[in-house]
């Protein structure tokens, strides 16, 4: 029960990221660099993080650093797909494949039993997210020359998200969730630094300076929606499968739309398609719990 509560709180915090992304004036890659950099600094100021790192084996420390690179690559490809396809909603639909990929990767990597119902639930989640995508009046999918590339990059992003969550499940064991998350943020930050010299060739720019108005929102994004949210997710993975965690994470767009409606008075997505998608996703979350308990008994 504690793991479920941690995962839902983490998902709620992740739901704020879209709003904070609108409030912060940086472009996507710069925002991710600042987000992971500030998150790393904050983690390193916490004494218990250092204590957890000392108790962790050297091999585990290296593995979590590498997994942080997967987090960074996931975010880079996620925002890259949005830029290529010129639609965040397109990527939202593709992101429903995270649960599907997890259903395949988790048994293979961890050695757990393959469960066919997880593939079916993953497909239902995808349908739910596509309905929410359809709810956005400005986000309808349009077929153009960049569509296939955007879908491909989005699928890569979803695959990376599934992969790093499964690795987290495999490696976390009894180690400190906060310390493991700190290493991942550091690994991700260093990975993005490696991309900086090539930004000109990629047609991108980097914004080194934060506007005074950005600092408050960036700290909220880094501390609450990154440090706390990722630590809670890692804690939850100690008591639940990566598939269950990713099923719950699909509630993020629902939380995000609800928060946007309350905070920014954006009601345009609260229509029949949104409620249909929400119903499918919530039903899948409950159905996964019921089926998992039956299979365990």
PDB file of N, CA and C in Angstrom, residues 130-192:
ATOM      1  N   UNK A 130      -4.530   7.752 -26.656  1.00  0.00           N
ATOM      2  CA  UNK A 130      -4.923   8.262 -27.965  1.00  0.00           C
ATOM      3  C   UNK A 130      -6.235   9.039 -27.877  1.00  0.00           C
ATOM      4  N   UNK A 131      -7.132   8.593 -26.996  1.00  0.00           N
ATOM      5  CA  UNK A 131      -8.384   9.335 -26.782  1.00  0.00           C
ATOM      6  C   UNK A 131      -8.101  10.706 -26.167  1.00  0.00           C
ATOM      7  N   UNK A 132      -7.179  10.732 -25.193  1.00  0.00           N
ATOM      8  CA  UNK A 132      -6.825  12.014 -24.580  1.00  0.00           C
ATOM      9  C   UNK A 132      -6.158  12.915 -25.610  1.00  0.00           C
ATOM     10  N   UNK A 133      -5.329  12.317 -26.482  1.00  0.00           N
ATOM     11  CA  UNK A 133      -4.739  13.082 -27.583  1.00  0.00           C
ATOM     12  C   UNK A 133      -5.829  13.688 -28.466  1.00  0.00           C
ATOM     13  N   UNK A 134      -6.865  12.909 -28.736  1.00  0.00           N
ATOM     14  CA  UNK A 134      -7.969  13.389 -29.587  1.00  0.00           C
ATOM     15  C   UNK A 134      -8.745  14.509 -28.901  1.00  0.00           C
ATOM     16  N   UNK A 135      -8.663  14.570 -27.567  1.00  0.00           N
ATOM     17  CA  UNK A 135      -9.391  15.603 -26.829  1.00  0.00           C
ATOM     18  C   UNK A 135      -8.799  16.986 -27.040  1.00  0.00           C
ATOM     19  N   UNK A 136      -7.531  17.046 -27.444  1.00  0.00           N
ATOM     20  CA  UNK A 136      -6.864  18.332 -27.655  1.00  0.00           C
ATOM     21  C   UNK A 136      -7.264  18.893 -29.013  1.00  0.00           C
ATOM     22  N   UNK A 137      -7.993  19.997 -29.057  1.00  0.00           N
ATOM     23  CA  UNK A 137      -8.444  20.539 -30.344  1.00  0.00           C
ATOM     24  C   UNK A 137      -7.311  20.999 -31.239  1.00  0.00           C
ATOM     25  N   UNK A 138      -6.138  21.259 -30.651  1.00  0.00           N
ATOM     26  CA  UNK A 138      -4.991  21.711 -31.439  1.00  0.00           C
ATOM     27  C   UNK A 138      -3.983  20.597 -31.650  1.00  0.00           C
ATOM     28  N   UNK A 139      -4.298  19.395 -31.144  1.00  0.00           N
ATOM     29  CA  UNK A 139      -3.298  18.338 -31.178  1.00  0.00           C
ATOM     30  C   UNK A 139      -3.659  17.151 -32.038  1.00  0.00           C
ATOM     31  N   UNK A 140      -4.611  17.289 -32.942  1.00  0.00           N
ATOM     32  CA  UNK A 140      -4.970  16.177 -33.800  1.00  0.00           C
ATOM     33  C   UNK A 140      -3.777  15.771 -34.663  1.00  0.00           C
ATOM     34  N   UNK A 141      -3.589  14.464 -34.828  1.00  0.00           N
ATOM     35  CA  UNK A 141      -2.453  13.974 -35.586  1.00  0.00           C
ATOM     36  C   UNK A 141      -2.627  14.281 -37.069  1.00  0.00           C
ATOM     37  N   UNK A 142      -1.608  14.837 -37.679  1.00  0.00           N
ATOM     38  CA  UNK A 142      -1.646  15.132 -39.108  1.00  0.00           C
ATOM     39  C   UNK A 142      -0.500  14.400 -39.787  1.00  0.00           C
ATOM     40  N   UNK A 143      -0.804  13.773 -40.918  1.00  0.00           N
ATOM     41  CA  UNK A 143       0.208  13.010 -41.630  1.00  0.00           C
ATOM     42  C   UNK A 143       0.994  13.945 -42.546  1.00  0.00           C
ATOM     43  N   UNK A 144       2.285  14.089 -42.270  1.00  0.00           N
ATOM     44  CA  UNK A 144       3.142  14.889 -43.132  1.00  0.00           C
ATOM     45  C   UNK A 144       4.485  14.193 -43.234  1.00  0.00           C
ATOM     46  N   UNK A 145       5.453  14.863 -43.847  1.00  0.00           N
ATOM     47  CA  UNK A 145       6.747  14.232 -44.091  1.00  0.00           C
ATOM     48  C   UNK A 145       7.491  13.901 -42.808  1.00  0.00           C
ATOM     49  N   UNK A 146       7.210  14.626 -41.733  1.00  0.00           N
ATOM     50  CA  UNK A 146       7.925  14.409 -40.480  1.00  0.00           C
ATOM     51  C   UNK A 146       7.216  13.420 -39.559  1.00  0.00           C
ATOM     52  N   UNK A 147       6.021  12.987 -39.946  1.00  0.00           N
ATOM     53  CA  UNK A 147       5.214  12.173 -39.040  1.00  0.00           C
ATOM     54  C   UNK A 147       5.912  10.861 -38.682  1.00  0.00           C
ATOM     55  N   UNK A 148       6.402  10.137 -39.700  1.00  0.00           N
ATOM     56  CA  UNK A 148       7.029   8.839 -39.459  1.00  0.00           C
ATOM     57  C   UNK A 148       8.270   8.982 -38.582  1.00  0.00           C
ATOM     58  N   UNK A 149       9.074  10.018 -38.837  1.00  0.00           N
ATOM     59  CA  UNK A 149      10.275  10.240 -38.035  1.00  0.00           C
ATOM     60  C   UNK A 149       9.906  10.568 -36.595  1.00  0.00           C
ATOM     61  N   UNK A 150       8.890  11.409 -36.410  1.00  0.00           N
ATOM     62  CA  UNK A 150       8.452  11.766 -35.061  1.00  0.00           C
ATOM     63  C   UNK A 150       7.954  10.539 -34.311  1.00  0.00           C
ATOM     64  N   UNK A 151       7.202   9.675 -34.998  1.00  0.00           N
ATOM     65  CA  UNK A 151       6.720   8.441 -34.379  1.00  0.00           C
ATOM     66  C   UNK A 151       7.899   7.550 -33.994  1.00  0.00           C
ATOM     67  N   UNK A 152       8.883   7.441 -34.889  1.00  0.00           N
ATOM     68  CA  UNK A 152      10.052   6.608 -34.600  1.00  0.00           C
ATOM     69  C   UNK A 152      10.833   7.102 -33.402  1.00  0.00           C
ATOM     70  N   UNK A 153      11.077   8.408 -33.343  1.00  0.00           N
ATOM     71  CA  UNK A 153      11.800   8.986 -32.202  1.00  0.00           C
ATOM     72  C   UNK A 153      10.969   8.851 -30.930  1.00  0.00           C
ATOM     73  N   UNK A 154       9.650   9.023 -31.048  1.00  0.00           N
ATOM     74  CA  UNK A 154       8.771   8.861 -29.893  1.00  0.00           C
ATOM     75  C   UNK A 154       8.778   7.436 -29.368  1.00  0.00           C
ATOM     76  N   UNK A 155       8.781   6.463 -30.284  1.00  0.00           N
ATOM     77  CA  UNK A 155       8.850   5.057 -29.868  1.00  0.00           C
ATOM     78  C   UNK A 155      10.176   4.761 -29.175  1.00  0.00           C
ATOM     79  N   UNK A 156      11.271   5.341 -29.685  1.00  0.00           N
ATOM     80  CA  UNK A 156      12.570   5.181 -29.029  1.00  0.00           C
ATOM     81  C   UNK A 156      12.520   5.755 -27.621  1.00  0.00           C
ATOM     82  N   UNK A 157      11.890   6.916 -27.467  1.00  0.00           N
ATOM     83  CA  UNK A 157      11.747   7.532 -26.148  1.00  0.00           C
ATOM     84  C   UNK A 157      10.956   6.632 -25.207  1.00  0.00           C
ATOM     85  N   UNK A 158       9.862   6.054 -25.711  1.00  0.00           N
ATOM     86  CA  UNK A 158       9.046   5.152 -24.895  1.00  0.00           C
ATOM     87  C   UNK A 158       9.828   3.901 -24.509  1.00  0.00           C
ATOM     88  N   UNK A 159      10.610   3.371 -25.451  1.00  0.00           N
ATOM     89  CA  UNK A 159      11.430   2.190 -25.172  1.00  0.00           C
ATOM     90  C   UNK A 159      12.462   2.488 -24.086  1.00  0.00           C
ATOM     91  N   UNK A 160      13.115   3.648 -24.171  1.00  0.00           N
ATOM     92  CA  UNK A 160      14.106   4.035 -23.165  1.00  0.00           C
ATOM     93  C   UNK A 160      13.454   4.206 -21.797  1.00  0.00           C
ATOM     94  N   UNK A 161      12.238   4.772 -21.764  1.00  0.00           N
ATOM     95  CA  UNK A 161      11.524   4.938 -20.494  1.00  0.00           C
ATOM     96  C   UNK A 161      11.221   3.588 -19.866  1.00  0.00           C
ATOM     97  N   UNK A 162      10.788   2.635 -20.694  1.00  0.00           N
ATOM     98  CA  UNK A 162      10.521   1.289 -20.188  1.00  0.00           C
ATOM     99  C   UNK A 162      11.807   0.625 -19.704  1.00  0.00           C
ATOM    100  N   UNK A 163      12.884   0.824 -20.461  1.00  0.00           N
ATOM    101  CA  UNK A 163      14.154   0.178 -20.141  1.00  0.00           C
ATOM    102  C   UNK A 163      14.714   0.669 -18.813  1.00  0.00           C
ATOM    103  N   UNK A 164      14.746   1.998 -18.584  1.00  0.00           N
ATOM    104  CA  UNK A 164      15.350   2.472 -17.337  1.00  0.00           C
ATOM    105  C   UNK A 164      14.479   2.138 -16.126  1.00  0.00           C
ATOM    106  N   UNK A 165      13.171   2.030 -16.303  1.00  0.00           N
ATOM    107  CA  UNK A 165      12.326   1.643 -15.166  1.00  0.00           C
ATOM    108  C   UNK A 165      12.536   0.177 -14.805  1.00  0.00           C
ATOM    109  N   UNK A 166      12.716  -0.671 -15.806  1.00  0.00           N
ATOM    110  CA  UNK A 166      12.979  -2.094 -15.540  1.00  0.00           C
ATOM    111  C   UNK A 166      14.345  -2.268 -14.884  1.00  0.00           C
ATOM    112  N   UNK A 167      15.353  -1.541 -15.362  1.00  0.00           N
ATOM    113  CA  UNK A 167      16.675  -1.608 -14.733  1.00  0.00           C
ATOM    114  C   UNK A 167      16.614  -1.117 -13.285  1.00  0.00           C
ATOM    115  N   UNK A 168      15.848  -0.059 -13.028  1.00  0.00           N
ATOM    116  CA  UNK A 168      15.693   0.415 -11.651  1.00  0.00           C
ATOM    117  C   UNK A 168      15.107  -0.674 -10.765  1.00  0.00           C
ATOM    118  N   UNK A 169      14.088  -1.357 -11.276  1.00  0.00           N
ATOM    119  CA  UNK A 169      13.474  -2.453 -10.524  1.00  0.00           C
ATOM    120  C   UNK A 169      14.492  -3.558 -10.247  1.00  0.00           C
ATOM    121  N   UNK A 170      15.313  -3.863 -11.230  1.00  0.00           N
ATOM    122  CA  UNK A 170      16.289  -4.945 -11.103  1.00  0.00           C
ATOM    123  C   UNK A 170      17.396  -4.604 -10.112  1.00  0.00           C
ATOM    124  N   UNK A 171      17.812  -3.333 -10.079  1.00  0.00           N
ATOM    125  CA  UNK A 171      19.004  -2.956  -9.327  1.00  0.00           C
ATOM    126  C   UNK A 171      18.748  -2.356  -7.951  1.00  0.00           C
ATOM    127  N   UNK A 172      17.568  -1.798  -7.693  1.00  0.00           N
ATOM    128  CA  UNK A 172      17.397  -1.012  -6.473  1.00  0.00           C
ATOM    129  C   UNK A 172      17.552  -1.857  -5.213  1.00  0.00           C
ATOM    130  N   UNK A 173      16.978  -3.046  -5.154  1.00  0.00           N
ATOM    131  CA  UNK A 173      17.149  -3.917  -3.987  1.00  0.00           C
ATOM    132  C   UNK A 173      16.892  -3.190  -2.684  1.00  0.00           C
ATOM    133  N   UNK A 174      17.867  -3.270  -1.776  1.00  0.00           N
ATOM    134  CA  UNK A 174      17.744  -2.613  -0.468  1.00  0.00           C
ATOM    135  C   UNK A 174      18.540  -1.305  -0.402  1.00  0.00           C
ATOM    136  N   UNK A 175      19.054  -0.849  -1.530  1.00  0.00           N
ATOM    137  CA  UNK A 175      19.820   0.399  -1.541  1.00  0.00           C
ATOM    138  C   UNK A 175      18.902   1.603  -1.345  1.00  0.00           C
ATOM    139  N   UNK A 176      19.499   2.726  -0.984  1.00  0.00           N
ATOM    140  CA  UNK A 176      18.743   3.956  -0.768  1.00  0.00           C
ATOM    141  C   UNK A 176      18.160   4.468  -2.084  1.00  0.00           C
ATOM    142  N   UNK A 177      16.836   4.654  -2.112  1.00  0.00           N
ATOM    143  CA  UNK A 177      16.178   5.165  -3.316  1.00  0.00           C
ATOM    144  C   UNK A 177      16.658   6.574  -3.639  1.00  0.00           C
ATOM    145  N   UNK A 178      16.855   7.381  -2.607  1.00  0.00           N
ATOM    146  CA  UNK A 178      17.297   8.762  -2.810  1.00  0.00           C
ATOM    147  C   UNK A 178      18.709   8.808  -3.378  1.00  0.00           C
ATOM    148  N   UNK A 179      19.601   7.975  -2.854  1.00  0.00           N
ATOM    149  CA  UNK A 179      20.982   7.948  -3.336  1.00  0.00           C
ATOM    150  C   UNK A 179      21.054   7.441  -4.772  1.00  0.00           C
ATOM    151  N   UNK A 180      20.258   6.421  -5.080  1.00  0.00           N
ATOM    152  CA  UNK A 180      20.222   5.890  -6.445  1.00  0.00           C
ATOM    153  C   UNK A 180      19.713   6.945  -7.421  1.00  0.00           C
ATOM    154  N   UNK A 181      18.693   7.692  -7.013  1.00  0.00           N
ATOM    155  CA  UNK A 181      18.149   8.748  -7.867  1.00  0.00           C
ATOM    156  C   UNK A 181      19.169   9.861  -8.071  1.00  0.00           C
ATOM    157  N   UNK A 182      19.929  10.184  -7.016  1.00  0.00           N
ATOM    158  CA  UNK A 182      20.967  11.210  -7.127  1.00  0.00           C
ATOM    159  C   UNK A 182      21.995  10.828  -8.189  1.00  0.00           C
ATOM    160  N   UNK A 183      22.397   9.565  -8.191  1.00  0.00           N
ATOM    161  CA  UNK A 183      23.355   9.103  -9.194  1.00  0.00           C
ATOM    162  C   UNK A 183      22.768   9.190 -10.602  1.00  0.00           C
ATOM    163  N   UNK A 184      21.494   8.881 -10.735  1.00  0.00           N
ATOM    164  CA  UNK A 184      20.863   8.948 -12.053  1.00  0.00           C
ATOM    165  C   UNK A 184      20.789  10.386 -12.567  1.00  0.00           C
ATOM    166  N   UNK A 185      20.482  11.313 -11.674  1.00  0.00           N
ATOM    167  CA  UNK A 185      20.444  12.713 -12.094  1.00  0.00           C
ATOM    168  C   UNK A 185      21.832  13.182 -12.525  1.00  0.00           C
ATOM    169  N   UNK A 186      22.869  12.763 -11.788  1.00  0.00           N
ATOM    170  CA  UNK A 186      24.238  13.119 -12.150  1.00  0.00           C
ATOM    171  C   UNK A 186      24.609  12.506 -13.494  1.00  0.00           C
ATOM    172  N   UNK A 187      24.287  11.219 -13.676  1.00  0.00           N
ATOM    173  CA  UNK A 187      24.589  10.556 -14.941  1.00  0.00           C
ATOM    174  C   UNK A 187      23.878  11.207 -16.112  1.00  0.00           C
ATOM    175  N   UNK A 188      22.619  11.596 -15.897  1.00  0.00           N
ATOM    176  CA  UNK A 188      21.869  12.265 -16.953  1.00  0.00           C
ATOM    177  C   UNK A 188      22.426  13.638 -17.274  1.00  0.00           C
ATOM    178  N   UNK A 189      22.802  14.368 -16.242  1.00  0.00           N
ATOM    179  CA  UNK A 189      23.378  15.703 -16.426  1.00  0.00           C
ATOM    180  C   UNK A 189      24.668  15.631 -17.236  1.00  0.00           C
ATOM    181  N   UNK A 190      25.535  14.684 -16.892  1.00  0.00           N
ATOM    182  CA  UNK A 190      26.801  14.529 -17.614  1.00  0.00           C
ATOM    183  C   UNK A 190      26.563  14.100 -19.060  1.00  0.00           C
ATOM    184  N   UNK A 191      25.547  13.273 -19.271  1.00  0.00           N
ATOM    185  CA  UNK A 191      25.222  12.831 -20.632  1.00  0.00           C
ATOM    186  C   UNK A 191      24.805  14.006 -21.506  1.00  0.00           C
ATOM    187  N   UNK A 192      23.956  14.881 -20.959  1.00  0.00           N
ATOM    188  CA  UNK A 192      23.524  16.057 -21.724  1.00  0.00           C
ATOM    189  C   UNK A 192      24.707  16.973 -22.016  1.00  0.00           C
TER     190      UNK A 192
END
